[in-house]
PDB file of C-alpha atoms in Angstrom:
ATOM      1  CA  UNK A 337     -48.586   9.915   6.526  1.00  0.00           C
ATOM      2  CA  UNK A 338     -52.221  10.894   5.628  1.00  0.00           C
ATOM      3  CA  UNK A 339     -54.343  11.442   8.668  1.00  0.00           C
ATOM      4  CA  UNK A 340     -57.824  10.866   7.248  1.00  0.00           C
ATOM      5  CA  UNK A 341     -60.961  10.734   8.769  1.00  0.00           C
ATOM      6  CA  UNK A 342     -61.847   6.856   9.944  1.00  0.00           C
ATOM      7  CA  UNK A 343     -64.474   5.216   8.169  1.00  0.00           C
ATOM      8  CA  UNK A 344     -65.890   4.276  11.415  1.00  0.00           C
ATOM      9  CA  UNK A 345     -66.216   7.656  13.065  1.00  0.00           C
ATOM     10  CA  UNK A 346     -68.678   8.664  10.518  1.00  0.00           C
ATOM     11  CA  UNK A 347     -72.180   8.538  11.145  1.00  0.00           C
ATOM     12  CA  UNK A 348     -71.766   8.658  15.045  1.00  0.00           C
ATOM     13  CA  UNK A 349     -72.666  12.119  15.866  1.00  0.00           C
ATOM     14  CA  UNK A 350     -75.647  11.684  18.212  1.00  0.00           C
ATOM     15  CA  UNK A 351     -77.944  14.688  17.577  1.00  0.00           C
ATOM     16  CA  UNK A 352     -78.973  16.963  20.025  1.00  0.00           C
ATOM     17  CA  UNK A 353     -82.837  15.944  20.007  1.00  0.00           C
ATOM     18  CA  UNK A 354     -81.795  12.520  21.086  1.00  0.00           C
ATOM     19  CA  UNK A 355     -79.396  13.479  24.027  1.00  0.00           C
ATOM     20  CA  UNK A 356     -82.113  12.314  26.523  1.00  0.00           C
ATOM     21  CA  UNK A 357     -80.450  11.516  29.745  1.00  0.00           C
ATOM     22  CA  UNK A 358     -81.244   8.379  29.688  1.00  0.00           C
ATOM     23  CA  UNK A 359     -78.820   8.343  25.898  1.00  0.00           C
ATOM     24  CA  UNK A 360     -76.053  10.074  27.523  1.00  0.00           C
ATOM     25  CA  UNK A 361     -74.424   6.916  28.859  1.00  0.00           C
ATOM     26  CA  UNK A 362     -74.419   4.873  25.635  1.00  0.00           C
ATOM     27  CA  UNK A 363     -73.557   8.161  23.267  1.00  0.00           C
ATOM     28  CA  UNK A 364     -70.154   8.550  25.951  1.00  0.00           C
ATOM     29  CA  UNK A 365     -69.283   4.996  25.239  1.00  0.00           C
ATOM     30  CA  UNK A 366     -69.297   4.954  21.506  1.00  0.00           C
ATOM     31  CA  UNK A 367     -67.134   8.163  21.317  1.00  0.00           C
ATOM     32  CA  UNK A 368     -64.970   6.694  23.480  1.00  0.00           C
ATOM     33  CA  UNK A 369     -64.752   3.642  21.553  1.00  0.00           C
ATOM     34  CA  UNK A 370     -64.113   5.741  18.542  1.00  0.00           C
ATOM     35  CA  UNK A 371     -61.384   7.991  20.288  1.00  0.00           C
ATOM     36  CA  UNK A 372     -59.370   5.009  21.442  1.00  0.00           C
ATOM     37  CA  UNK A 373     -58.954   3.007  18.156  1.00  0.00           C
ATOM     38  CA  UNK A 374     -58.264   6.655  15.794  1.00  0.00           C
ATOM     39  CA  UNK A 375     -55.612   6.901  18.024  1.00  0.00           C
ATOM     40  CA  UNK A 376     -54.770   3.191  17.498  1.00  0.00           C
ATOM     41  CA  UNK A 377     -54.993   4.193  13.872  1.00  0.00           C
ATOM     42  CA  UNK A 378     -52.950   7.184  13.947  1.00  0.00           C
ATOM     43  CA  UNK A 379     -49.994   5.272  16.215  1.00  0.00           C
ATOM     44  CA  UNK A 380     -50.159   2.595  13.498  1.00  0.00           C
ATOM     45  CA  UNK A 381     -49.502   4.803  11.088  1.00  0.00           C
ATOM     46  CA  UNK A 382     -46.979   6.987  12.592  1.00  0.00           C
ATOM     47  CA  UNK A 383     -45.012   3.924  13.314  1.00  0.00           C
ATOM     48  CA  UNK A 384     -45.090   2.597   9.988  1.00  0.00           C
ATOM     49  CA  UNK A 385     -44.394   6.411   8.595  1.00  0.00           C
ATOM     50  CA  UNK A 386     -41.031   5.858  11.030  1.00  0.00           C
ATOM     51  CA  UNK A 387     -40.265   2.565   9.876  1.00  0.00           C
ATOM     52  CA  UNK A 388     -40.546   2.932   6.462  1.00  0.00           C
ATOM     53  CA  UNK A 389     -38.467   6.332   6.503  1.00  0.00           C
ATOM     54  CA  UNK A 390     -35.698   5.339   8.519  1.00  0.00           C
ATOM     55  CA  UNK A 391     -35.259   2.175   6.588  1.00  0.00           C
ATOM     56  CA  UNK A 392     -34.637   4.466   2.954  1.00  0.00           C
ATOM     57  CA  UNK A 393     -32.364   6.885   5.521  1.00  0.00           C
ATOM     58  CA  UNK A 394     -30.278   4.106   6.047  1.00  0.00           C
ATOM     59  CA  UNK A 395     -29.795   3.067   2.916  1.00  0.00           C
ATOM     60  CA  UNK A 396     -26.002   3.115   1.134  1.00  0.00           C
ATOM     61  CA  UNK A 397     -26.924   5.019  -1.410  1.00  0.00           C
ATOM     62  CA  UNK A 398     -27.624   9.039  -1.616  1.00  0.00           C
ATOM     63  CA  UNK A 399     -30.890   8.622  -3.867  1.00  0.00           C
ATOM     64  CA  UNK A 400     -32.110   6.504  -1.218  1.00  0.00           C
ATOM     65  CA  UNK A 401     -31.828   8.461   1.656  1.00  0.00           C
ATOM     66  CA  UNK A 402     -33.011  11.552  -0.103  1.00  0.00           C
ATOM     67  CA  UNK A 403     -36.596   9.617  -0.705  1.00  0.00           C
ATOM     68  CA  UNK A 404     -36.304   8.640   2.720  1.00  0.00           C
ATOM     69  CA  UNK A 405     -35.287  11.806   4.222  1.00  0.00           C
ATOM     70  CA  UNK A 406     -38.300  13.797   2.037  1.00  0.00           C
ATOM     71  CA  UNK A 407     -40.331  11.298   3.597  1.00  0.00           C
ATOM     72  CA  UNK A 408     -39.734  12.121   6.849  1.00  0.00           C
ATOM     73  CA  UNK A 409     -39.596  15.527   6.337  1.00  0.00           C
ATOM     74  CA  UNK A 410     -43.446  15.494   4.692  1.00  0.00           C
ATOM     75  CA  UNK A 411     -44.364  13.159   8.215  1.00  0.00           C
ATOM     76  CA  UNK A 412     -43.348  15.557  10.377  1.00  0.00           C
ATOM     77  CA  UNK A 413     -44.809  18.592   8.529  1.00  0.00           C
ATOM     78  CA  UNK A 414     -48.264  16.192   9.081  1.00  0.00           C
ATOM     79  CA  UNK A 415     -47.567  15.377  12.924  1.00  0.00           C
ATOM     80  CA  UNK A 416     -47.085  19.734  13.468  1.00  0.00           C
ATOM     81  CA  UNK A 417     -50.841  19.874  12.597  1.00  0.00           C
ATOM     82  CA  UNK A 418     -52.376  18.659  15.924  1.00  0.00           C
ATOM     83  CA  UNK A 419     -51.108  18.099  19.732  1.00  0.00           C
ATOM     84  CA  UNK A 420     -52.027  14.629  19.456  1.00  0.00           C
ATOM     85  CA  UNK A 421     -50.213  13.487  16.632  1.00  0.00           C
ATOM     86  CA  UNK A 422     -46.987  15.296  18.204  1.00  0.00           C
ATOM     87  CA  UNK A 423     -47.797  13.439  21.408  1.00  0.00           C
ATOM     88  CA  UNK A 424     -47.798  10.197  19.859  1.00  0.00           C
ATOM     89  CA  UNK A 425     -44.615  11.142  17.443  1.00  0.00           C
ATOM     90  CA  UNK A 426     -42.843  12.206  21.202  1.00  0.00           C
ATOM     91  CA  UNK A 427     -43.832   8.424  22.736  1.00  0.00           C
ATOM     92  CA  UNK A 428     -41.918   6.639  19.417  1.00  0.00           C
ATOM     93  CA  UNK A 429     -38.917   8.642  20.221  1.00  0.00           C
ATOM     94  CA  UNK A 430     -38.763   7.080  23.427  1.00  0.00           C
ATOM     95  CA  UNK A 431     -38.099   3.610  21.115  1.00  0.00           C
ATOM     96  CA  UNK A 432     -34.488   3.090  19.857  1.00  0.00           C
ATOM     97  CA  UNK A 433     -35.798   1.590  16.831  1.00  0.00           C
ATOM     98  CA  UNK A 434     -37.703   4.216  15.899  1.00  0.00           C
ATOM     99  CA  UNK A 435     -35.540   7.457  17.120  1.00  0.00           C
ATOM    100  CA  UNK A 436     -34.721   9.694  13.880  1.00  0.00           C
ATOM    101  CA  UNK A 437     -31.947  11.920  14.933  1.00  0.00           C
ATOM    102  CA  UNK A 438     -29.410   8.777  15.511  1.00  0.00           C
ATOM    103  CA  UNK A 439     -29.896   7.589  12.148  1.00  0.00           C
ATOM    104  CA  UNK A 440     -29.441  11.416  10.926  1.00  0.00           C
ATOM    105  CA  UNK A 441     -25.738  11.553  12.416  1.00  0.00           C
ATOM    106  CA  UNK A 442     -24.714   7.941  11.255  1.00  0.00           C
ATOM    107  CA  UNK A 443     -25.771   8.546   7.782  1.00  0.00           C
ATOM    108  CA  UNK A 444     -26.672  11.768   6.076  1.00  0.00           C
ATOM    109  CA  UNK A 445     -24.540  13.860   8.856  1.00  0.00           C
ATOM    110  CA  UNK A 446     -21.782  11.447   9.001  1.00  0.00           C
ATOM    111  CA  UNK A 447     -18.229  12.764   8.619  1.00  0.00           C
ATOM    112  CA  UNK A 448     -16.784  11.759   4.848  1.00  0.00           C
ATOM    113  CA  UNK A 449     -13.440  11.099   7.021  1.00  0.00           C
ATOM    114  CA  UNK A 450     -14.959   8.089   7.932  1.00  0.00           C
ATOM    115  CA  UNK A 451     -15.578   6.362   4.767  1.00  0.00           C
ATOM    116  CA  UNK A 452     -11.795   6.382   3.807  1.00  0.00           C
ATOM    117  CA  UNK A 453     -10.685   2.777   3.690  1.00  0.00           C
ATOM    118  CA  UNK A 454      -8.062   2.913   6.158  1.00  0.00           C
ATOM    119  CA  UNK A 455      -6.441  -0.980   4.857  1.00  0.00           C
ATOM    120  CA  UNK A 456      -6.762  -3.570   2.365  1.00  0.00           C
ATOM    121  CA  UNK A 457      -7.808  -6.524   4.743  1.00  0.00           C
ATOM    122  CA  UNK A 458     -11.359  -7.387   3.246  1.00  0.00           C
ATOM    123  CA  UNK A 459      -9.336  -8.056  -0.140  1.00  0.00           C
ATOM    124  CA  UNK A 460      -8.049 -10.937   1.118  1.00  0.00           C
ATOM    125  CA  UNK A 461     -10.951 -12.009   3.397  1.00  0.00           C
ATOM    126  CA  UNK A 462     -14.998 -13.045   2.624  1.00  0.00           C
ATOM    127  CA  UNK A 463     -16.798 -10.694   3.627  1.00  0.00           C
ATOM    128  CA  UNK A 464     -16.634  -7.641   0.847  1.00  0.00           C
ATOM    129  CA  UNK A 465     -16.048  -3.924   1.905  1.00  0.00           C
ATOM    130  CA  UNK A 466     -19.049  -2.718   2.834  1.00  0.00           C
ATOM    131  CA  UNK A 467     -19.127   1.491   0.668  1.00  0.00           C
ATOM    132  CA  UNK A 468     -21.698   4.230   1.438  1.00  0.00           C
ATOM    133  CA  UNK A 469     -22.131   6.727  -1.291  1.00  0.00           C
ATOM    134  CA  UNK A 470     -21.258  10.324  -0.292  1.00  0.00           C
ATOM    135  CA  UNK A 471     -24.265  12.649   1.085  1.00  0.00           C
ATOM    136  CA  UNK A 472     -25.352  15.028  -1.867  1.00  0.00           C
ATOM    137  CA  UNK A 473     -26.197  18.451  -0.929  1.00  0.00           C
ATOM    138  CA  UNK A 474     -29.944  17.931  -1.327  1.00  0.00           C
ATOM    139  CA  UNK A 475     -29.357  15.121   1.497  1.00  0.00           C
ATOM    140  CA  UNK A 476     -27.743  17.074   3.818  1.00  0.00           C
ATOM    141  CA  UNK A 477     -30.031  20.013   3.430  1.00  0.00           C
ATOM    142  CA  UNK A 478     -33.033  17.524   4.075  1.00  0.00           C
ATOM    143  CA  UNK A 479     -31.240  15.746   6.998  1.00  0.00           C
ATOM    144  CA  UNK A 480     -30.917  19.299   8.486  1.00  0.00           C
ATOM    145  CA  UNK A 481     -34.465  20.213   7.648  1.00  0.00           C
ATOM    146  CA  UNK A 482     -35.404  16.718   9.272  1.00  0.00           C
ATOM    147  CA  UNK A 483     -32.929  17.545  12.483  1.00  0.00           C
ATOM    148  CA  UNK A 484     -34.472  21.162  13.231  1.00  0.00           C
ATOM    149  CA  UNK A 485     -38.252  19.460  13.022  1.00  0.00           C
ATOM    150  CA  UNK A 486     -37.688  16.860  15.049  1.00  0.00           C
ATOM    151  CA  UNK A 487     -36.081  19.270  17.698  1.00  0.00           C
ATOM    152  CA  UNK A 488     -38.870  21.447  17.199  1.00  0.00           C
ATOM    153  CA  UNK A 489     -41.413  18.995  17.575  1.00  0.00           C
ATOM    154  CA  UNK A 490     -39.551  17.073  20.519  1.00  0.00           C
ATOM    155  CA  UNK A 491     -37.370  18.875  22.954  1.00  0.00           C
ATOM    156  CA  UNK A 492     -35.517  15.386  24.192  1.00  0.00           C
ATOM    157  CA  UNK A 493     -34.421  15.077  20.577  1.00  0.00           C
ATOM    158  CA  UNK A 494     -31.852  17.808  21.134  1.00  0.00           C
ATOM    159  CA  UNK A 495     -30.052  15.671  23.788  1.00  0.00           C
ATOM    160  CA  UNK A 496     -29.729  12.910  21.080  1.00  0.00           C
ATOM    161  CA  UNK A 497     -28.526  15.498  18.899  1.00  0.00           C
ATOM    162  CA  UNK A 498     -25.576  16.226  21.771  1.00  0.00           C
ATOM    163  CA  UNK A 499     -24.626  13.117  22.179  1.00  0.00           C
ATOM    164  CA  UNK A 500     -24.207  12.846  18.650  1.00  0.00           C
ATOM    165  CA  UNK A 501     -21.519  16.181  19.080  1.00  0.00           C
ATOM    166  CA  UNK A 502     -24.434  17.758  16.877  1.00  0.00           C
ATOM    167  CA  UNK A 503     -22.945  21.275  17.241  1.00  0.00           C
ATOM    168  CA  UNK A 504     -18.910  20.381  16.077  1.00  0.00           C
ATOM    169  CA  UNK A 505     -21.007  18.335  13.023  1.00  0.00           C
ATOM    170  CA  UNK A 506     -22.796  21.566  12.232  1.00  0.00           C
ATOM    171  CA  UNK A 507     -19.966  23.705  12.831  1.00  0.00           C
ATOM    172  CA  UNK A 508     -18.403  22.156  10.296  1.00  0.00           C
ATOM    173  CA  UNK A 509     -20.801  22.157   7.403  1.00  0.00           C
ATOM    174  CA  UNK A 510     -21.562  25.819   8.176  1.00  0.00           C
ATOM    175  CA  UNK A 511     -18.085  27.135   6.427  1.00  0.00           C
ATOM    176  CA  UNK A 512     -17.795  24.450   3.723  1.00  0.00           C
ATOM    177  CA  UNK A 513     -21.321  23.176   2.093  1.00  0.00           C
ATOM    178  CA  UNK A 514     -23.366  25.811  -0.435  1.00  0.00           C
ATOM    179  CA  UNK A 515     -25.866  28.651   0.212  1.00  0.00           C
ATOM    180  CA  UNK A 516     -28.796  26.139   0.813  1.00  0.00           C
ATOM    181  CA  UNK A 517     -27.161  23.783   3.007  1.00  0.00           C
ATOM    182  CA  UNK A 518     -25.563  26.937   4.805  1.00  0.00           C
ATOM    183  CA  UNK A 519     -29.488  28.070   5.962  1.00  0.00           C
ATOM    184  CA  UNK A 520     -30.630  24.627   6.490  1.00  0.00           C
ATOM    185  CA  UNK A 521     -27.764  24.729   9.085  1.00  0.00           C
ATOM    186  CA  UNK A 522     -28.437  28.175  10.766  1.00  0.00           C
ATOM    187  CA  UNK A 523     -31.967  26.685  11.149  1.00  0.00           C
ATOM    188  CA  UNK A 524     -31.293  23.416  12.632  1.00  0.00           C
ATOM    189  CA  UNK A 525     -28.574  25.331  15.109  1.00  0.00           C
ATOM    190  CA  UNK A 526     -31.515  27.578  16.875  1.00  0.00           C
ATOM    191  CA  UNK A 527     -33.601  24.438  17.137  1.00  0.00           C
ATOM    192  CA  UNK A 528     -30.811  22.238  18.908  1.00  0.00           C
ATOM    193  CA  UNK A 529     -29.761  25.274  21.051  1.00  0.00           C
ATOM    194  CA  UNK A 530     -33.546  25.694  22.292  1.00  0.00           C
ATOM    195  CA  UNK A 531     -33.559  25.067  26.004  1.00  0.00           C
ATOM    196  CA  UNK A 532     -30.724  23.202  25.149  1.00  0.00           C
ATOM    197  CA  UNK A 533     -27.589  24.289  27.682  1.00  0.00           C
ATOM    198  CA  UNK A 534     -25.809  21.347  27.013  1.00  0.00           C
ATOM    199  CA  UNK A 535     -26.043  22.620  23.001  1.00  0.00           C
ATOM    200  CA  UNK A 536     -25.383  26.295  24.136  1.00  0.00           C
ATOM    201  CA  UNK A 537     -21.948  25.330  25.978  1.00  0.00           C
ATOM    202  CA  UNK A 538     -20.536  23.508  22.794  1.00  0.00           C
ATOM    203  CA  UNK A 539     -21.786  26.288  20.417  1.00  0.00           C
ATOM    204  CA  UNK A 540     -19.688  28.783  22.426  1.00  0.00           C
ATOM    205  CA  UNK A 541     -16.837  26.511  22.717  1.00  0.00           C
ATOM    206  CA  UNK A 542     -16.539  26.229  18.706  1.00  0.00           C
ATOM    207  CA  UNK A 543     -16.570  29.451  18.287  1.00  0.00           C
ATOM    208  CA  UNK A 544     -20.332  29.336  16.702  1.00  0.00           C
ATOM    209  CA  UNK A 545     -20.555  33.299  16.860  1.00  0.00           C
ATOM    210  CA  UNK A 546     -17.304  33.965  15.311  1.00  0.00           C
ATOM    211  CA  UNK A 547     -18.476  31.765  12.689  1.00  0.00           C
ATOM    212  CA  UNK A 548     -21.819  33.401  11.540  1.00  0.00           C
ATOM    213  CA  UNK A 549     -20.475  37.263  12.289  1.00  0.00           C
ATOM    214  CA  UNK A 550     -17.447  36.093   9.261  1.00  0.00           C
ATOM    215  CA  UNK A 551     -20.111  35.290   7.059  1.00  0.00           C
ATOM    216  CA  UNK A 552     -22.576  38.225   8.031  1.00  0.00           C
ATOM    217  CA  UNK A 553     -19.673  40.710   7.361  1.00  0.00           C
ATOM    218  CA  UNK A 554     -18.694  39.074   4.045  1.00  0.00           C
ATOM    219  CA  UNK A 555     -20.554  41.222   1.243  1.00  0.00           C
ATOM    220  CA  UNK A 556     -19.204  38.204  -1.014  1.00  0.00           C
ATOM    221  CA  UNK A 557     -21.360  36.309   0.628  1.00  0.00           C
ATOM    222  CA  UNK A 558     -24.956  35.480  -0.810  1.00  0.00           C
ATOM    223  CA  UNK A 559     -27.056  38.160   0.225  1.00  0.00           C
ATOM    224  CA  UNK A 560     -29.937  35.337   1.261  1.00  0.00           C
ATOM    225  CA  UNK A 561     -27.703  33.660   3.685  1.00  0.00           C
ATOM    226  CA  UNK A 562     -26.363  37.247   5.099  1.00  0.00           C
ATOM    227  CA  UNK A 563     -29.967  37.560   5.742  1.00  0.00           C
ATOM    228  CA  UNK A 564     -30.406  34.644   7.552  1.00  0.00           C
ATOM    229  CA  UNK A 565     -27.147  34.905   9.472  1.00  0.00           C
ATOM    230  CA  UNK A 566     -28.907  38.163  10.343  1.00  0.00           C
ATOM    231  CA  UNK A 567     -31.779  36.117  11.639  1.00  0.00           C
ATOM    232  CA  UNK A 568     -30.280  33.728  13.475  1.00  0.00           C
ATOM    233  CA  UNK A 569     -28.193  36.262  15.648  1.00  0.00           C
ATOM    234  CA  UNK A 570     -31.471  37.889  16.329  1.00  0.00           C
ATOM    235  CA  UNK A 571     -33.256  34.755  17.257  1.00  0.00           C
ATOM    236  CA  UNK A 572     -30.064  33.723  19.027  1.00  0.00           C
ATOM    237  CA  UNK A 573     -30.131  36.905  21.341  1.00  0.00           C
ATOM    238  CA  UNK A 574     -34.281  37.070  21.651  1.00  0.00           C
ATOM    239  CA  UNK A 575     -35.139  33.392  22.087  1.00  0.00           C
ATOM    240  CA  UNK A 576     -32.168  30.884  22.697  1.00  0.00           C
ATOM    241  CA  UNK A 577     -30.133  32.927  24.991  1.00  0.00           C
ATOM    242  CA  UNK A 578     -30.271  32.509  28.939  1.00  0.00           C
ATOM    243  CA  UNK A 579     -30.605  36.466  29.069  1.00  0.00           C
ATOM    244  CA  UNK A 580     -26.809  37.225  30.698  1.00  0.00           C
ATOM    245  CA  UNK A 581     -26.658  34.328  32.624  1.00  0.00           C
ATOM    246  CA  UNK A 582     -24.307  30.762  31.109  1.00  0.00           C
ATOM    247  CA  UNK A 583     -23.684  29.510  28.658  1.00  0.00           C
ATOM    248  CA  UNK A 584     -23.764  31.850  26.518  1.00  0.00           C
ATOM    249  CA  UNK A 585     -23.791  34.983  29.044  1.00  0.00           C
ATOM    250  CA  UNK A 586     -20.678  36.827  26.994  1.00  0.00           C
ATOM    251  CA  UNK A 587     -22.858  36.394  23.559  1.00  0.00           C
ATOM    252  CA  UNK A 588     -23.646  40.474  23.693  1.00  0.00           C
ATOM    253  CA  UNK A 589     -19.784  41.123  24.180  1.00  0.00           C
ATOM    254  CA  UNK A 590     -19.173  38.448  21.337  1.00  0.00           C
ATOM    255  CA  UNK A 591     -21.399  40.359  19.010  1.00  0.00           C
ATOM    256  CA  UNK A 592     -19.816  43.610  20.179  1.00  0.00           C
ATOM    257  CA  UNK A 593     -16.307  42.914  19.401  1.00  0.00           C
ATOM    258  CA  UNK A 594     -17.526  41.155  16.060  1.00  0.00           C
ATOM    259  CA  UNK A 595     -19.469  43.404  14.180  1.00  0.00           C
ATOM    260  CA  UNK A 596     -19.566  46.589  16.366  1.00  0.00           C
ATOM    261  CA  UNK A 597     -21.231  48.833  19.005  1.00  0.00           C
ATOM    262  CA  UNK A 598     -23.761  50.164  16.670  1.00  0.00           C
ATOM    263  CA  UNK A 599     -24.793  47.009  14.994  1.00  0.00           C
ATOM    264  CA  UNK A 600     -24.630  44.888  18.187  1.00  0.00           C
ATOM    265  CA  UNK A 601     -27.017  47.334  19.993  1.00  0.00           C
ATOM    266  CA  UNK A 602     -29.528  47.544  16.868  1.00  0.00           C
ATOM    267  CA  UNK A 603     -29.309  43.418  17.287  1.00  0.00           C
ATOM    268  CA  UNK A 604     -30.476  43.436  20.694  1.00  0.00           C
ATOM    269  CA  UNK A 605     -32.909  46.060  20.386  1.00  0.00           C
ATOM    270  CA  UNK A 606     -34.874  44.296  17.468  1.00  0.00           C
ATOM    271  CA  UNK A 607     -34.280  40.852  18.800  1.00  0.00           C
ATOM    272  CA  UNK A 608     -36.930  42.230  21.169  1.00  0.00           C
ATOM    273  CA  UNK A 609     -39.845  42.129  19.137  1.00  0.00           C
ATOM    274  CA  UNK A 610     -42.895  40.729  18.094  1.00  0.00           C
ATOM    275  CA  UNK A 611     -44.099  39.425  21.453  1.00  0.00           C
ATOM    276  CA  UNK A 612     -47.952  40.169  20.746  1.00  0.00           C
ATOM    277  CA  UNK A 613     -47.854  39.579  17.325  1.00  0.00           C
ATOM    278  CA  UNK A 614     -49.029  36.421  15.502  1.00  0.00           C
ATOM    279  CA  UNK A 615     -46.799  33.939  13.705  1.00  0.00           C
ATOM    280  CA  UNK A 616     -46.856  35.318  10.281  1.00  0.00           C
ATOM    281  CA  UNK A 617     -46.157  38.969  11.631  1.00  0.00           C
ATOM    282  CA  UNK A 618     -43.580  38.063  13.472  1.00  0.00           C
ATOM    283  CA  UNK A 619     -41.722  36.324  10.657  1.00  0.00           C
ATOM    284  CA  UNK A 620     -42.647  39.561   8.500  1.00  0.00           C
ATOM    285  CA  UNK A 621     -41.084  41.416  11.362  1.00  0.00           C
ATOM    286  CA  UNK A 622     -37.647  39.384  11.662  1.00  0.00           C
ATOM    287  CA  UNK A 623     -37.314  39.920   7.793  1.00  0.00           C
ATOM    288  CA  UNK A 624     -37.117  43.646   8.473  1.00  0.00           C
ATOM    289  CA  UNK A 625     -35.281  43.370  11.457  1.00  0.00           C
ATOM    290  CA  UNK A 626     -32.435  41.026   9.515  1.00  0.00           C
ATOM    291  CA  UNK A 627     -32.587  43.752   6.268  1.00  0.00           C
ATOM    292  CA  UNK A 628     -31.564  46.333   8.725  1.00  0.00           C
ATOM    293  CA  UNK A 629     -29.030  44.744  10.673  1.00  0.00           C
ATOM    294  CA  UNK A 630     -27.434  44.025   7.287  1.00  0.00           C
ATOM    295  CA  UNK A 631     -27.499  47.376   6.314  1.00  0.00           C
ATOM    296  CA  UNK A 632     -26.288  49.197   9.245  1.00  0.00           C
ATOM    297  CA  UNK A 633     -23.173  46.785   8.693  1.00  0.00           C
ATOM    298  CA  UNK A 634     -22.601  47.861   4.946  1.00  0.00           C
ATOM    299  CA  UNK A 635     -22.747  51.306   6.260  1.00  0.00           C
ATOM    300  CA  UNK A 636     -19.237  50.978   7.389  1.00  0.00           C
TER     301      UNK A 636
END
């Protein structure tokens, strides 16, 4: 989706040496006018951006839902640049037709148990068996990409995501896929967990924590993703935890018992930070943060 400038809203700027009172009245009108059909314009095309995505995501085969899925993924990167466009994207997800993160779990996210052919019946019937490629790794990484901006970008998405058991699916591609899917996972975890209890309560009960502190302690494990195991825990404790109160009030004990006294306490103490600074510092500063929770684990 390309939101251009309309054709029509050029050339209505009334200029100040003709705002006469008596003007006033006709210049509100037009800009009116021209308000409600851009966001006629911008509707229509974040509908048809929708439409057009989903239908590729749903697709039977992986090359198709990848082109879908990097679709959807260059929409929503285009709806995060204004408050309107995120308003509008939050009224389609009110539509069944046109909600993303359904379509995510039934396809991309869907368990490979449940494209075994459990009998033989459609060999002797009419209608033929009905096969789904596998999802690649480059879909699932994009489906999770897709998952954590749509949470991101609309809260109420995360309660599709539960009811969807978006956690145990996540839970299990954390310990199995490769390094990239791995971090599209941590990623898409914090954004489902965000004001999320209902997300928070299933994370604990799979034993989410356990999970990240085995990779963080692995120094098998790709340095990149011990990194970003490092960030989530400190993005788990600063921003997605209920601050000692449930579900996840034993997190602090959790990380304790996992990975230590030392590197627990230097976890909580630099999930602290960055309040006043601005986006990009803040990132900067979670880099450093991770790098040194890393390293005060290799130091025993």
């Amino acid at each position: 989706m390309y939101l251009k400038k309309p054709l029509w809203s050029e050339g209505t700027t009334t200029p100040k040496a003709s705002a006469e009172s008596d003007s006033n009245q006709p210049a509100t009108a037009v800009s009116d006018l021209v308000n409600s059909l851009t966001t006629q314009r911008v509707y229509r095309e974040v509908t048809l951006a929708l439409r057009s995505g989903l239908r590729d995501v749903r697709a039977e085969f992986s090359f198709l839902r990848v082109r879908g899925l990097r679709s959807l993924l260059k929409f929503l990167r285009s709806v995060a640049e204004s408050d309107s466009t995120i308003n509008l994207f939050s009224q389609t997800q009110s539509l069944p037709e046109l909600q993303v993160v359904p379509v995510l779990f039934q396809n991309s996210l869907k368990d490979a148990e449940d494209e075994i052919v459990r009998n033989l019946d459609h060999i002797f019937g009419v209608e033929p068996l009905k096969i789904t490629s596998p999802a690649s790794d480059s879909e699932v990484s994009l489906a999770l990409r897709v998952l954590e901006g749509c949470c991101l970008l609309h809260p109420d998405s995360a309660v599709l995501a539960h009811q969807h058991k978006a956690i145990q699916v996540l839970m299990n591609i954390l310990p199995t896929r490769g390094v990239i899917e791995q971090s599209a996972c941590l990623d898409a975890l914090i954004a489902i967990m965000l004001d999320s209890s209902a997300n928070q309560m299933d994370f604990e009960a799979f034993h989410g924590i356990e999970e990240v502190a085995e990779l963080i302690r692995d120094k098998q494990v790709d340095e990149n993703l011990r990194l970003k195991c490092g960030e989530f825990l400190l993005l788990l404790i600063g921003h997605v935890n209920g601050r000692d109160r449930p579900p996840l009030a034993t997190v602090h004990e959790d990380i304790r018992r996992l990975l230590g006294e030392k590197s627990a306490s230097l976890i909580w103490a630099a999930s602290q930070f960055g309040s006043t600074l601005d986006p990009e510092q803040r990132l900067t500063a979670l880099h450093i943060q991770a790098r040194r929770v890393i390293e005060s684990l290799d130091l025993y």
